[in-house]
Amino acid sequence: MVVNDWRERAACREENPELFFPVGTTGPALDQIEQAKDICRHCPVLAQCLATALDNGEDAGIWGGTTPEERRMMRWSRAKRVAGLDAVRRELAAADADAPARIR
């Protein structure tokens, strides 16, 4: 076992992979999604799984206890926060550039 490979400790390792890739988002797929998420809730590497999915843009399946839609919202929220921080940095840099030399 590779020490850094979180997948070796994943709760889903012994489960049917199809459980984590439901077809659709209604009807029987909702039960399948909940079953997969329940396995994730008890997983010792849930955070690593979710981080991998977010970093790699996984757009299918249940990863880290989240659906593709939930991960899209997380990525959108993260992008929005980063854009907001960038705007604040630009404003601070502009204010600093306008400040008199004696207070810099």
PDB file of C-alpha atoms in Angstrom, residues 4-40:
ATOM      1  CA  ASN A   4      -0.171   8.691   0.418  1.00  0.00           C
ATOM      2  CA  ASP A   5      -2.861   6.832  -1.504  1.00  0.00           C
ATOM      3  CA  TRP A   6      -6.046   7.626   0.387  1.00  0.00           C
ATOM      4  CA  ARG A   7      -8.023   5.386  -1.963  1.00  0.00           C
ATOM      5  CA  GLU A   8      -6.655   2.317  -0.157  1.00  0.00           C
ATOM      6  CA  ARG A   9      -8.599   3.381   2.953  1.00  0.00           C
ATOM      7  CA  ALA A  10     -11.820   4.490   1.229  1.00  0.00           C
ATOM      8  CA  ALA A  11     -15.075   3.034   2.550  1.00  0.00           C
ATOM      9  CA  CYS A  12     -16.296   2.542  -1.014  1.00  0.00           C
ATOM     10  CA  ARG A  13     -13.345   0.326  -1.954  1.00  0.00           C
ATOM     11  CA  GLU A  14     -15.309  -2.875  -1.357  1.00  0.00           C
ATOM     12  CA  GLU A  15     -18.609  -1.553  -2.734  1.00  0.00           C
ATOM     13  CA  ASN A  16     -20.077  -1.906  -6.208  1.00  0.00           C
ATOM     14  CA  PRO A  17     -18.732   1.120  -8.160  1.00  0.00           C
ATOM     15  CA  GLU A  18     -22.047   1.452  -9.999  1.00  0.00           C
ATOM     16  CA  LEU A  19     -23.659   2.536  -6.729  1.00  0.00           C
ATOM     17  CA  PHE A  20     -21.618   5.744  -6.899  1.00  0.00           C
ATOM     18  CA  PHE A  21     -22.657   6.530 -10.480  1.00  0.00           C
ATOM     19  CA  PRO A  22     -26.460   6.703 -10.477  1.00  0.00           C
ATOM     20  CA  VAL A  23     -28.253   7.243 -13.741  1.00  0.00           C
ATOM     21  CA  GLY A  24     -30.369  10.350 -13.325  1.00  0.00           C
ATOM     22  CA  THR A  25     -31.386  12.453 -10.363  1.00  0.00           C
ATOM     23  CA  THR A  26     -34.979  11.332  -9.808  1.00  0.00           C
ATOM     24  CA  GLY A  27     -36.866   8.194  -8.848  1.00  0.00           C
ATOM     25  CA  PRO A  28     -34.672   5.182  -8.005  1.00  0.00           C
ATOM     26  CA  ALA A  29     -31.538   7.273  -8.552  1.00  0.00           C
ATOM     27  CA  LEU A  30     -32.409   9.300  -5.449  1.00  0.00           C
ATOM     28  CA  ASP A  31     -32.286   6.148  -3.305  1.00  0.00           C
ATOM     29  CA  GLN A  32     -29.007   5.160  -4.924  1.00  0.00           C
ATOM     30  CA  ILE A  33     -27.541   8.614  -4.226  1.00  0.00           C
ATOM     31  CA  GLU A  34     -28.561   8.390  -0.570  1.00  0.00           C
ATOM     32  CA  GLN A  35     -27.064   4.891  -0.257  1.00  0.00           C
ATOM     33  CA  ALA A  36     -23.774   6.107  -1.715  1.00  0.00           C
ATOM     34  CA  LYS A  37     -23.746   9.203   0.498  1.00  0.00           C
ATOM     35  CA  ASP A  38     -24.399   7.035   3.558  1.00  0.00           C
ATOM     36  CA  ILE A  39     -21.253   5.044   2.795  1.00  0.00           C
ATOM     37  CA  CYS A  40     -19.353   8.315   2.368  1.00  0.00           C
TER      38      CYS A  40
END
